[in-house]
mmCIF file of C-alpha atoms in Angstrom:
data_model
loop_
_atom_site.group_PDB
_atom_site.id
_atom_site.type_symbol
_atom_site.label_atom_id
_atom_site.label_comp_id
_atom_site.label_asym_id
_atom_site.label_seq_id
_atom_site.Cartn_x
_atom_site.Cartn_y
_atom_site.Cartn_z
ATOM 1 C CA UNK A 11 -37.180 -7.217 28.823
ATOM 2 C CA UNK A 12 -35.574 -9.256 26.047
ATOM 3 C CA UNK A 13 -31.780 -9.438 26.005
ATOM 4 C CA UNK A 14 -30.904 -9.408 22.300
ATOM 5 C CA UNK A 15 -27.186 -8.847 22.785
ATOM 6 C CA UNK A 16 -26.348 -12.390 21.604
ATOM 7 C CA UNK A 17 -28.731 -12.415 18.658
ATOM 8 C CA UNK A 18 -27.361 -12.625 15.113
ATOM 9 C CA UNK A 19 -28.208 -10.804 11.895
ATOM 10 C CA UNK A 20 -29.952 -12.796 9.168
ATOM 11 C CA UNK A 21 -30.695 -11.559 5.673
ATOM 12 C CA UNK A 22 -34.390 -11.796 4.905
ATOM 13 C CA UNK A 23 -33.547 -13.272 1.486
ATOM 14 C CA UNK A 24 -31.870 -16.237 3.247
ATOM 15 C CA UNK A 25 -35.057 -17.051 5.173
ATOM 16 C CA UNK A 26 -37.766 -16.407 2.557
ATOM 17 C CA UNK A 27 -38.333 -16.354 -1.163
ATOM 18 C CA UNK A 28 -39.148 -12.685 -1.776
ATOM 19 C CA UNK A 29 -41.665 -11.838 -4.484
ATOM 20 C CA UNK A 30 -42.704 -8.330 -5.547
ATOM 21 C CA UNK A 31 -46.373 -9.323 -5.674
ATOM 22 C CA UNK A 32 -48.980 -9.006 -8.426
ATOM 23 C CA UNK A 33 -48.719 -5.208 -8.825
ATOM 24 C CA UNK A 34 -52.440 -5.010 -9.616
ATOM 25 C CA UNK A 35 -54.540 -1.837 -9.587
ATOM 26 C CA UNK A 36 -57.775 -2.157 -7.648
ATOM 27 C CA UNK A 37 -59.574 0.185 -10.039
ATOM 28 C CA UNK A 38 -59.152 -2.422 -12.781
ATOM 29 C CA UNK A 39 -60.611 -5.256 -10.705
ATOM 30 C CA UNK A 40 -64.165 -6.271 -9.883
ATOM 31 C CA UNK A 41 -64.837 -5.852 -6.150
ATOM 32 C CA UNK A 42 -67.114 -8.379 -4.414
ATOM 33 C CA UNK A 43 -68.412 -9.011 -0.913
ATOM 34 C CA UNK A 44 -66.456 -11.102 1.566
ATOM 35 C CA UNK A 45 -68.978 -13.945 1.485
ATOM 36 C CA UNK A 46 -68.859 -14.280 -2.309
ATOM 37 C CA UNK A 47 -67.623 -17.767 -3.224
ATOM 38 C CA UNK A 48 -65.290 -16.177 -5.789
ATOM 39 C CA UNK A 49 -63.827 -13.601 -3.402
ATOM 40 C CA UNK A 50 -60.063 -13.226 -2.984
ATOM 41 C CA UNK A 51 -58.405 -10.810 -0.535
ATOM 42 C CA UNK A 52 -56.700 -7.795 -2.077
ATOM 43 C CA UNK A 53 -53.660 -6.686 -0.058
ATOM 44 C CA UNK A 54 -52.448 -3.116 -0.470
ATOM 45 C CA UNK A 55 -50.081 -0.785 1.409
ATOM 46 C CA UNK A 56 -52.591 0.047 4.132
ATOM 47 C CA UNK A 57 -51.820 -0.478 7.821
ATOM 48 C CA UNK A 58 -55.454 -1.357 8.525
ATOM 49 C CA UNK A 59 -57.349 -4.663 8.437
ATOM 50 C CA UNK A 60 -54.243 -6.844 8.134
ATOM 51 C CA UNK A 61 -53.326 -5.024 4.924
ATOM 52 C CA UNK A 62 -56.525 -6.165 3.176
ATOM 53 C CA UNK A 63 -58.205 -3.154 1.562
ATOM 54 C CA UNK A 64 -60.859 -5.013 -0.448
ATOM 55 C CA UNK A 65 -62.061 -8.346 -1.837
ATOM 56 C CA UNK A 66 -62.006 -8.946 -5.571
ATOM 57 C CA UNK A 67 -63.306 -11.523 -8.000
ATOM 58 C CA UNK A 68 -60.888 -14.354 -8.710
ATOM 59 C CA UNK A 69 -58.727 -13.816 -11.794
ATOM 60 C CA UNK A 70 -57.022 -16.228 -14.156
ATOM 61 C CA UNK A 71 -53.986 -15.728 -11.949
ATOM 62 C CA UNK A 72 -53.102 -18.059 -9.108
ATOM 63 C CA UNK A 73 -53.404 -16.146 -5.803
ATOM 64 C CA UNK A 74 -50.601 -16.190 -3.275
ATOM 65 C CA UNK A 75 -51.202 -18.817 -0.575
ATOM 66 C CA UNK A 76 -52.427 -18.156 2.937
ATOM 67 C CA UNK A 77 -49.643 -18.257 5.511
ATOM 68 C CA UNK A 78 -47.497 -15.841 3.478
ATOM 69 C CA UNK A 79 -46.198 -12.565 4.889
ATOM 70 C CA UNK A 80 -46.894 -9.307 3.061
ATOM 71 C CA UNK A 81 -44.701 -6.224 3.435
ATOM 72 C CA UNK A 82 -45.747 -2.705 2.415
ATOM 73 C CA UNK A 83 -42.928 -1.166 0.353
ATOM 74 C CA UNK A 84 -44.638 2.230 0.264
ATOM 75 C CA UNK A 85 -47.546 3.974 1.937
ATOM 76 C CA UNK A 86 -47.561 2.416 5.421
ATOM 77 C CA UNK A 87 -43.913 1.539 4.945
ATOM 78 C CA UNK A 88 -42.800 -1.738 6.522
ATOM 79 C CA UNK A 89 -46.234 -2.839 7.745
ATOM 80 C CA UNK A 90 -45.984 -6.616 7.705
ATOM 81 C CA UNK A 91 -48.894 -9.021 8.036
ATOM 82 C CA UNK A 92 -49.514 -12.755 8.101
ATOM 83 C CA UNK A 93 -52.239 -13.444 5.546
ATOM 84 C CA UNK A 94 -54.868 -15.933 6.692
ATOM 85 C CA UNK A 95 -56.404 -16.573 3.275
ATOM 86 C CA UNK A 96 -55.195 -16.581 -0.325
ATOM 87 C CA UNK A 97 -54.713 -13.139 -1.835
ATOM 88 C CA UNK A 98 -53.624 -10.826 -4.622
ATOM 89 C CA UNK A 99 -51.526 -7.707 -4.063
ATOM 90 C CA UNK A 100 -51.526 -4.159 -5.283
ATOM 91 C CA UNK A 101 -48.518 -2.048 -6.218
ATOM 92 C CA UNK A 102 -45.448 -1.995 -3.959
ATOM 93 C CA UNK A 103 -46.315 -4.961 -1.770
ATOM 94 C CA UNK A 104 -43.714 -7.694 -1.278
ATOM 95 C CA UNK A 105 -44.696 -11.279 -0.513
ATOM 96 C CA UNK A 106 -42.496 -13.511 1.640
ATOM 97 C CA UNK A 107 -42.904 -17.156 0.670
ATOM 98 C CA UNK A 108 -41.499 -20.188 2.521
ATOM 99 C CA UNK A 109 -38.000 -21.243 1.514
ATOM 100 C CA UNK A 110 -37.567 -25.012 1.302
ATOM 101 C CA UNK A 111 -35.701 -26.454 4.246
ATOM 102 C CA UNK A 112 -35.454 -23.079 6.008
ATOM 103 C CA UNK A 113 -38.848 -21.503 6.528
ATOM 104 C CA UNK A 114 -41.337 -23.969 5.023
ATOM 105 C CA UNK A 115 -42.168 -25.374 8.468
ATOM 106 C CA UNK A 116 -42.440 -22.113 10.369
ATOM 107 C CA UNK A 117 -45.498 -21.759 12.593
ATOM 108 C CA UNK A 118 -47.798 -18.757 12.469
ATOM 109 C CA UNK A 119 -46.290 -17.599 15.773
ATOM 110 C CA UNK A 120 -42.787 -17.633 14.340
ATOM 111 C CA UNK A 121 -43.906 -15.735 11.247
ATOM 112 C CA UNK A 122 -45.634 -13.118 13.412
ATOM 113 C CA UNK A 123 -42.418 -12.691 15.388
ATOM 114 C CA UNK A 124 -40.538 -12.023 12.142
ATOM 115 C CA UNK A 125 -43.289 -9.652 11.006
ATOM 116 C CA UNK A 126 -42.752 -7.522 14.124
ATOM 117 C CA UNK A 127 -39.001 -7.434 13.523
ATOM 118 C CA UNK A 128 -39.421 -6.382 9.893
ATOM 119 C CA UNK A 129 -41.641 -3.485 10.922
ATOM 120 C CA UNK A 130 -39.194 -2.487 13.667
ATOM 121 C CA UNK A 131 -36.118 -2.590 11.419
ATOM 122 C CA UNK A 132 -37.933 -0.623 8.726
ATOM 123 C CA UNK A 133 -38.813 2.140 11.172
ATOM 124 C CA UNK A 134 -35.125 2.480 12.094
ATOM 125 C CA UNK A 135 -33.436 2.194 8.736
ATOM 126 C CA UNK A 136 -35.743 3.099 5.867
ATOM 127 C CA UNK A 137 -37.801 6.052 4.704
ATOM 128 C CA UNK A 138 -40.061 6.716 1.726
ATOM 129 C CA UNK A 139 -38.412 8.856 -0.971
ATOM 130 C CA UNK A 140 -35.129 8.451 0.853
ATOM 131 C CA UNK A 141 -33.606 5.094 1.709
ATOM 132 C CA UNK A 142 -36.210 3.032 -0.115
ATOM 133 C CA UNK A 143 -37.189 -0.345 1.347
ATOM 134 C CA UNK A 144 -37.979 -1.849 -2.060
ATOM 135 C CA UNK A 145 -34.345 -1.385 -3.146
ATOM 136 C CA UNK A 146 -33.017 -3.364 -0.188
ATOM 137 C CA UNK A 147 -35.589 -5.997 0.789
ATOM 138 C CA UNK A 148 -34.243 -8.533 -1.730
ATOM 139 C CA UNK A 149 -30.572 -7.783 -1.059
ATOM 140 C CA UNK A 150 -29.264 -6.549 2.282
ATOM 141 C CA UNK A 151 -32.350 -6.186 4.498
ATOM 142 C CA UNK A 152 -31.622 -8.050 7.738
ATOM 143 C CA UNK A 153 -33.240 -8.796 11.080
ATOM 144 C CA UNK A 154 -31.737 -10.035 14.335
ATOM 145 C CA UNK A 155 -32.853 -13.431 15.641
ATOM 146 C CA UNK A 156 -31.970 -15.546 18.692
ATOM 147 C CA UNK A 157 -29.683 -18.452 17.810
ATOM 148 C CA UNK A 158 -28.909 -21.919 19.147
ATOM 149 C CA UNK A 159 -25.576 -21.919 17.339
ATOM 150 C CA UNK A 160 -23.913 -19.826 14.673
ATOM 151 C CA UNK A 161 -26.247 -19.146 11.739
ATOM 152 C CA UNK A 162 -29.028 -21.293 13.263
ATOM 153 C CA UNK A 163 -32.102 -19.381 14.515
ATOM 154 C CA UNK A 164 -33.602 -20.604 17.750
ATOM 155 C CA UNK A 165 -37.115 -21.199 16.437
ATOM 156 C CA UNK A 166 -38.153 -23.019 19.618
ATOM 157 C CA UNK A 167 -37.315 -19.970 21.753
ATOM 158 C CA UNK A 168 -39.340 -17.771 19.397
ATOM 159 C CA UNK A 169 -42.322 -20.145 19.579
ATOM 160 C CA UNK A 170 -42.221 -20.234 23.385
ATOM 161 C CA UNK A 171 -41.886 -16.464 23.587
ATOM 162 C CA UNK A 172 -44.896 -15.906 21.345
ATOM 163 C CA UNK A 173 -46.955 -18.470 23.256
ATOM 164 C CA UNK A 174 -46.179 -16.516 26.398
ATOM 165 C CA UNK A 175 -47.735 -13.422 24.846
ATOM 166 C CA UNK A 176 -50.956 -15.186 23.909
ATOM 167 C CA UNK A 177 -54.085 -13.539 25.287
ATOM 168 C CA UNK A 178 -57.280 -15.488 25.709
ATOM 169 C CA UNK A 179 -59.966 -13.648 23.741
ATOM 170 C CA UNK A 180 -63.257 -13.616 25.628
ATOM 171 C CA UNK A 181 -66.320 -14.971 23.864
ATOM 172 C CA UNK A 182 -69.804 -13.650 24.413
ATOM 173 C CA UNK A 183 -73.035 -15.603 24.562
ATOM 174 C CA UNK A 184 -75.049 -12.435 24.011
ATOM 175 C CA UNK A 185 -75.709 -12.559 20.287
ATOM 176 C CA UNK A 186 -79.188 -11.016 20.341
ATOM 177 C CA UNK A 187 -80.037 -7.687 21.989
ATOM 178 C CA UNK A 188 -82.600 -8.522 24.679
ATOM 179 C CA UNK A 189 -83.417 -5.000 25.895
ATOM 180 C CA UNK A 190 -84.765 -2.258 23.657
ATOM 181 C CA UNK A 191 -84.342 1.234 25.053
ATOM 182 C CA UNK A 192 -87.550 3.218 25.508
ATOM 183 C CA UNK A 193 -86.847 6.650 27.003
ATOM 184 C CA UNK A 194 -90.537 7.460 27.450
ATOM 185 C CA UNK A 195 -90.411 6.696 31.177
ATOM 186 C CA UNK A 196 -87.009 8.234 31.823
ATOM 187 C CA UNK A 197 -86.627 11.249 34.108
ATOM 188 C CA UNK A 198 -84.064 13.963 34.739
ATOM 189 C CA UNK A 199 -81.785 13.805 37.784
ATOM 190 C CA UNK A 200 -79.126 16.241 38.920
ATOM 191 C CA UNK A 201 -75.601 14.867 39.285
ATOM 192 C CA UNK A 202 -75.539 16.287 42.824
ATOM 193 C CA UNK A 203 -78.650 14.229 43.666
ATOM 194 C CA UNK A 204 -77.189 11.040 42.268
ATOM 195 C CA UNK A 205 -73.699 11.188 43.729
ATOM 196 C CA UNK A 206 -71.661 12.256 46.688
ATOM 197 C CA UNK A 207 -68.966 14.337 44.971
ATOM 198 C CA UNK A 208 -65.313 14.426 46.045
ATOM 199 C CA UNK A 209 -62.460 16.247 44.326
ATOM 200 C CA UNK A 210 -59.079 14.740 43.488
ATOM 201 C CA UNK A 211 -56.227 15.567 45.848
ATOM 202 C CA UNK A 212 -53.068 15.986 43.743
ATOM 203 C CA UNK A 213 -52.222 19.391 42.241
ATOM 204 C CA UNK A 214 -48.658 18.523 41.217
ATOM 205 C CA UNK A 215 -46.849 15.276 40.432
ATOM 206 C CA UNK A 216 -43.979 16.508 42.616
ATOM 207 C CA UNK A 217 -45.812 15.187 45.685
ATOM 208 C CA UNK A 218 -45.902 11.654 44.255
ATOM 209 C CA UNK A 219 -43.283 8.977 44.820
ATOM 210 C CA UNK A 220 -42.131 6.671 42.053
ATOM 211 C CA UNK A 221 -43.548 3.180 42.258
ATOM 212 C CA UNK A 222 -45.907 0.631 40.730
ATOM 213 C CA UNK A 223 -48.471 0.337 43.545
ATOM 214 C CA UNK A 224 -51.435 2.298 42.253
ATOM 215 C CA UNK A 225 -52.839 4.145 39.234
ATOM 216 C CA UNK A 226 -52.395 7.908 38.976
ATOM 217 C CA UNK A 227 -55.284 9.407 36.961
ATOM 218 C CA UNK A 228 -55.728 12.814 35.395
ATOM 219 C CA UNK A 229 -57.530 14.824 32.726
ATOM 220 C CA UNK A 230 -57.160 12.226 30.001
ATOM 221 C CA UNK A 231 -60.091 10.939 27.964
ATOM 222 C CA UNK A 232 -58.574 7.625 26.842
ATOM 223 C CA UNK A 233 -57.004 4.683 28.710
ATOM 224 C CA UNK A 234 -59.563 5.314 31.467
ATOM 225 C CA UNK A 235 -57.712 8.483 32.437
ATOM 226 C CA UNK A 236 -54.639 6.591 33.649
ATOM 227 C CA UNK A 237 -51.498 8.726 33.388
ATOM 228 C CA UNK A 238 -49.022 6.392 35.091
ATOM 229 C CA UNK A 239 -48.407 4.341 38.224
ATOM 230 C CA UNK A 240 -46.939 5.605 41.477
ATOM 231 C CA UNK A 241 -46.285 4.575 45.084
ATOM 232 C CA UNK A 242 -49.265 4.191 47.440
ATOM 233 C CA UNK A 243 -49.846 7.258 49.641
ATOM 234 C CA UNK A 244 -52.908 7.139 51.892
ATOM 235 C CA UNK A 245 -53.454 10.907 52.035
ATOM 236 C CA UNK A 246 -53.968 11.141 48.261
ATOM 237 C CA UNK A 247 -56.165 8.071 47.726
ATOM 238 C CA UNK A 248 -59.574 8.265 46.078
ATOM 239 C CA UNK A 249 -61.784 5.248 46.629
ATOM 240 C CA UNK A 250 -62.787 3.078 43.683
ATOM 241 C CA UNK A 251 -66.255 2.094 42.409
ATOM 242 C CA UNK A 252 -66.984 5.620 41.279
ATOM 243 C CA UNK A 253 -67.730 7.792 38.274
ATOM 244 C CA UNK A 254 -64.758 10.016 37.415
ATOM 245 C CA UNK A 255 -65.824 13.398 36.034
ATOM 246 C CA UNK A 256 -63.073 15.172 34.061
ATOM 247 C CA UNK A 257 -63.606 18.829 34.922
ATOM 248 C CA UNK A 258 -60.658 20.508 33.195
ATOM 249 C CA UNK A 259 -58.015 19.834 30.565
ATOM 250 C CA UNK A 260 -58.128 20.818 26.925
ATOM 251 C CA UNK A 261 -59.513 17.970 24.809
ATOM 252 C CA UNK A 262 -60.642 15.965 27.848
ATOM 253 C CA UNK A 263 -62.973 18.208 29.864
ATOM 254 C CA UNK A 264 -66.518 16.855 29.819
ATOM 255 C CA UNK A 265 -65.554 13.214 29.445
ATOM 256 C CA UNK A 266 -66.137 10.626 32.164
ATOM 257 C CA UNK A 267 -64.746 7.262 33.266
ATOM 258 C CA UNK A 268 -65.749 4.484 35.615
ATOM 259 C CA UNK A 269 -62.997 3.392 38.015
ATOM 260 C CA UNK A 270 -63.396 0.070 39.785
ATOM 261 C CA UNK A 271 -60.433 0.319 42.178
ATOM 262 C CA UNK A 272 -58.692 2.796 44.486
ATOM 263 C CA UNK A 273 -56.444 5.304 42.732
ATOM 264 C CA UNK A 274 -54.789 8.701 43.042
ATOM 265 C CA UNK A 275 -56.455 11.595 41.202
ATOM 266 C CA UNK A 276 -55.488 15.094 40.117
ATOM 267 C CA UNK A 277 -57.505 18.113 41.252
ATOM 268 C CA UNK A 278 -58.938 18.277 37.717
ATOM 269 C CA UNK A 279 -61.088 15.250 38.541
ATOM 270 C CA UNK A 280 -64.228 14.918 40.642
ATOM 271 C CA UNK A 281 -65.368 11.495 41.817
ATOM 272 C CA UNK A 282 -69.031 10.541 42.211
ATOM 273 C CA UNK A 283 -70.097 7.872 44.718
ATOM 274 C CA UNK A 284 -73.407 6.068 45.167
ATOM 275 C CA UNK A 285 -74.056 2.827 47.067
ATOM 276 C CA UNK A 286 -76.053 1.468 44.096
ATOM 277 C CA UNK A 287 -73.155 1.916 41.691
ATOM 278 C CA UNK A 288 -71.348 -1.065 40.139
ATOM 279 C CA UNK A 289 -69.265 -1.705 37.034
ATOM 280 C CA UNK A 290 -72.335 -2.380 34.875
ATOM 281 C CA UNK A 291 -74.565 0.584 35.635
ATOM 282 C CA UNK A 292 -71.382 2.646 35.938
ATOM 283 C CA UNK A 293 -70.647 2.028 32.254
ATOM 284 C CA UNK A 294 -74.266 2.861 31.392
ATOM 285 C CA UNK A 295 -73.949 6.202 33.196
ATOM 286 C CA UNK A 296 -70.619 7.067 31.616
ATOM 287 C CA UNK A 297 -72.113 6.599 28.153
ATOM 288 C CA UNK A 298 -74.924 9.052 28.945
ATOM 289 C CA UNK A 299 -72.702 11.546 30.746
ATOM 290 C CA UNK A 300 -70.370 11.677 27.755
ATOM 291 C CA UNK A 301 -73.277 13.068 25.719
ATOM 292 C CA UNK A 302 -72.870 16.256 27.764
ATOM 293 C CA UNK A 303 -69.340 16.673 26.434
ATOM 294 C CA UNK A 304 -70.159 19.263 23.683
ATOM 295 C CA UNK A 305 -71.143 21.791 26.380
ATOM 296 C CA UNK A 306 -67.491 21.994 27.414
ATOM 297 C CA UNK A 307 -65.799 21.968 24.014
ATOM 298 C CA UNK A 308 -64.946 25.652 23.968
ATOM 299 C CA UNK A 309 -63.107 26.212 27.215
ATOM 300 C CA UNK A 310 -66.107 26.129 29.566
ATOM 301 C CA UNK A 311 -65.097 24.868 32.998
ATOM 302 C CA UNK A 312 -67.151 22.082 34.541
ATOM 303 C CA UNK A 313 -66.493 21.825 38.262
ATOM 304 C CA UNK A 314 -68.739 24.722 39.397
ATOM 305 C CA UNK A 315 -71.753 23.518 37.415
ATOM 306 C CA UNK A 316 -71.266 19.755 37.819
ATOM 307 C CA UNK A 317 -73.657 19.225 40.752
ATOM 308 C CA UNK A 318 -76.498 20.968 38.905
ATOM 309 C CA UNK A 319 -75.938 19.145 35.609
ATOM 310 C CA UNK A 320 -79.039 17.109 34.698
ATOM 311 C CA UNK A 321 -79.040 13.787 32.892
ATOM 312 C CA UNK A 322 -82.029 11.722 31.838
ATOM 313 C CA UNK A 323 -82.055 8.180 33.243
ATOM 314 C CA UNK A 324 -84.316 5.116 33.419
ATOM 315 C CA UNK A 325 -86.535 5.669 36.440
ATOM 316 C CA UNK A 326 -89.106 3.965 38.645
ATOM 317 C CA UNK A 327 -91.415 5.033 41.457
ATOM 318 C CA UNK A 328 -90.283 4.318 45.020
ATOM 319 C CA UNK A 329 -92.359 3.782 48.169
ATOM 320 C CA UNK A 330 -92.785 7.576 48.513
ATOM 321 C CA UNK A 331 -94.246 7.725 45.005
ATOM 322 C CA UNK A 332 -91.164 9.633 43.867
ATOM 323 C CA UNK A 333 -89.023 8.810 40.858
ATOM 324 C CA UNK A 334 -85.592 7.359 41.477
ATOM 325 C CA UNK A 335 -82.999 5.948 39.040
ATOM 326 C CA UNK A 336 -83.655 2.371 37.962
ATOM 327 C CA UNK A 337 -80.201 1.048 38.786
ATOM 328 C CA UNK A 338 -81.173 -2.568 38.087
ATOM 329 C CA UNK A 339 -82.445 -1.758 34.604
ATOM 330 C CA UNK A 340 -79.139 -0.027 33.772
ATOM 331 C CA UNK A 341 -77.175 -3.001 35.048
ATOM 332 C CA UNK A 342 -79.298 -5.539 33.177
ATOM 333 C CA UNK A 343 -79.053 -3.560 29.949
ATOM 334 C CA UNK A 344 -75.245 -3.529 29.977
ATOM 335 C CA UNK A 345 -75.142 -7.222 30.875
ATOM 336 C CA UNK A 346 -77.375 -7.997 27.884
ATOM 337 C CA UNK A 347 -75.085 -6.341 25.313
ATOM 338 C CA UNK A 348 -72.550 -8.371 23.280
ATOM 339 C CA UNK A 349 -69.599 -8.971 25.645
ATOM 340 C CA UNK A 350 -71.589 -7.535 28.540
ATOM 341 C CA UNK A 351 -71.560 -11.041 30.000
ATOM 342 C CA UNK A 352 -67.747 -11.121 30.195
ATOM 343 C CA UNK A 353 -67.048 -7.677 31.699
#
């Protein structure tokens, strides 16, 4: 938690030269592909793709330089981005340019820190068709910054803070898909044949104790079903390395997750266990099981029919000349996908 109680207000105009952009209309420009040698980014008021909504052919106008900040003055109000290449802007986009002796030596990290503060302050103080950002950004718009002395921002602290947030982005070596799926030799298996099924144990959060020990999971389709954390309680634990079947919950019933660690589950969940299961073939199975989701879109409960639900899987003959799931194929397929090697 950052203690900002000793931070000081700074007017944005005292840190940057503020320009109202090119005010161009995309419909009047010639759009080109990103790899065109004449392509220039076109920044609009969108909150997506770093504010870049298209690429246009270079004009007889000097683009704004990379390293500038852009601020949406309408649309996605206050969305602020660090531009990594030269660009033009559409209507209602401000451009923050370095101010000599003040912000001309700022690092990308320091600019990103300011970008977050601009967005935050906008969300608190400005509204479209009300208190308009474009009427204040060049005059009295201010942000709070840490200081080393009065009126002197502590840029070193900001740099260190941002470095501390840095996340190492994994890189994959899997650039070419090695396995093509052929479902010709796949066979149907019932969920009850594949897994030992166990229901979740918590019917009310009142039985849980506050804490940070373990995940509490429920009928939630995103974030792997994680609702919160709570204190460890042995009598409510569900073992990890399992498929989590969401059996109830409007908007979530029919979805599935793979959980790699022990957790606490609501009674709306059923866990499936198999000794052949791992994080790779688990993800393969979840993808196929999610295809069953439409069957439960209109209030149909899942728990009573789960064991008899059939899914088609890669299969091979065993020593009894019977088909069984090809767990190794499923694992190898996931490992072969882009980023499958860094799961």
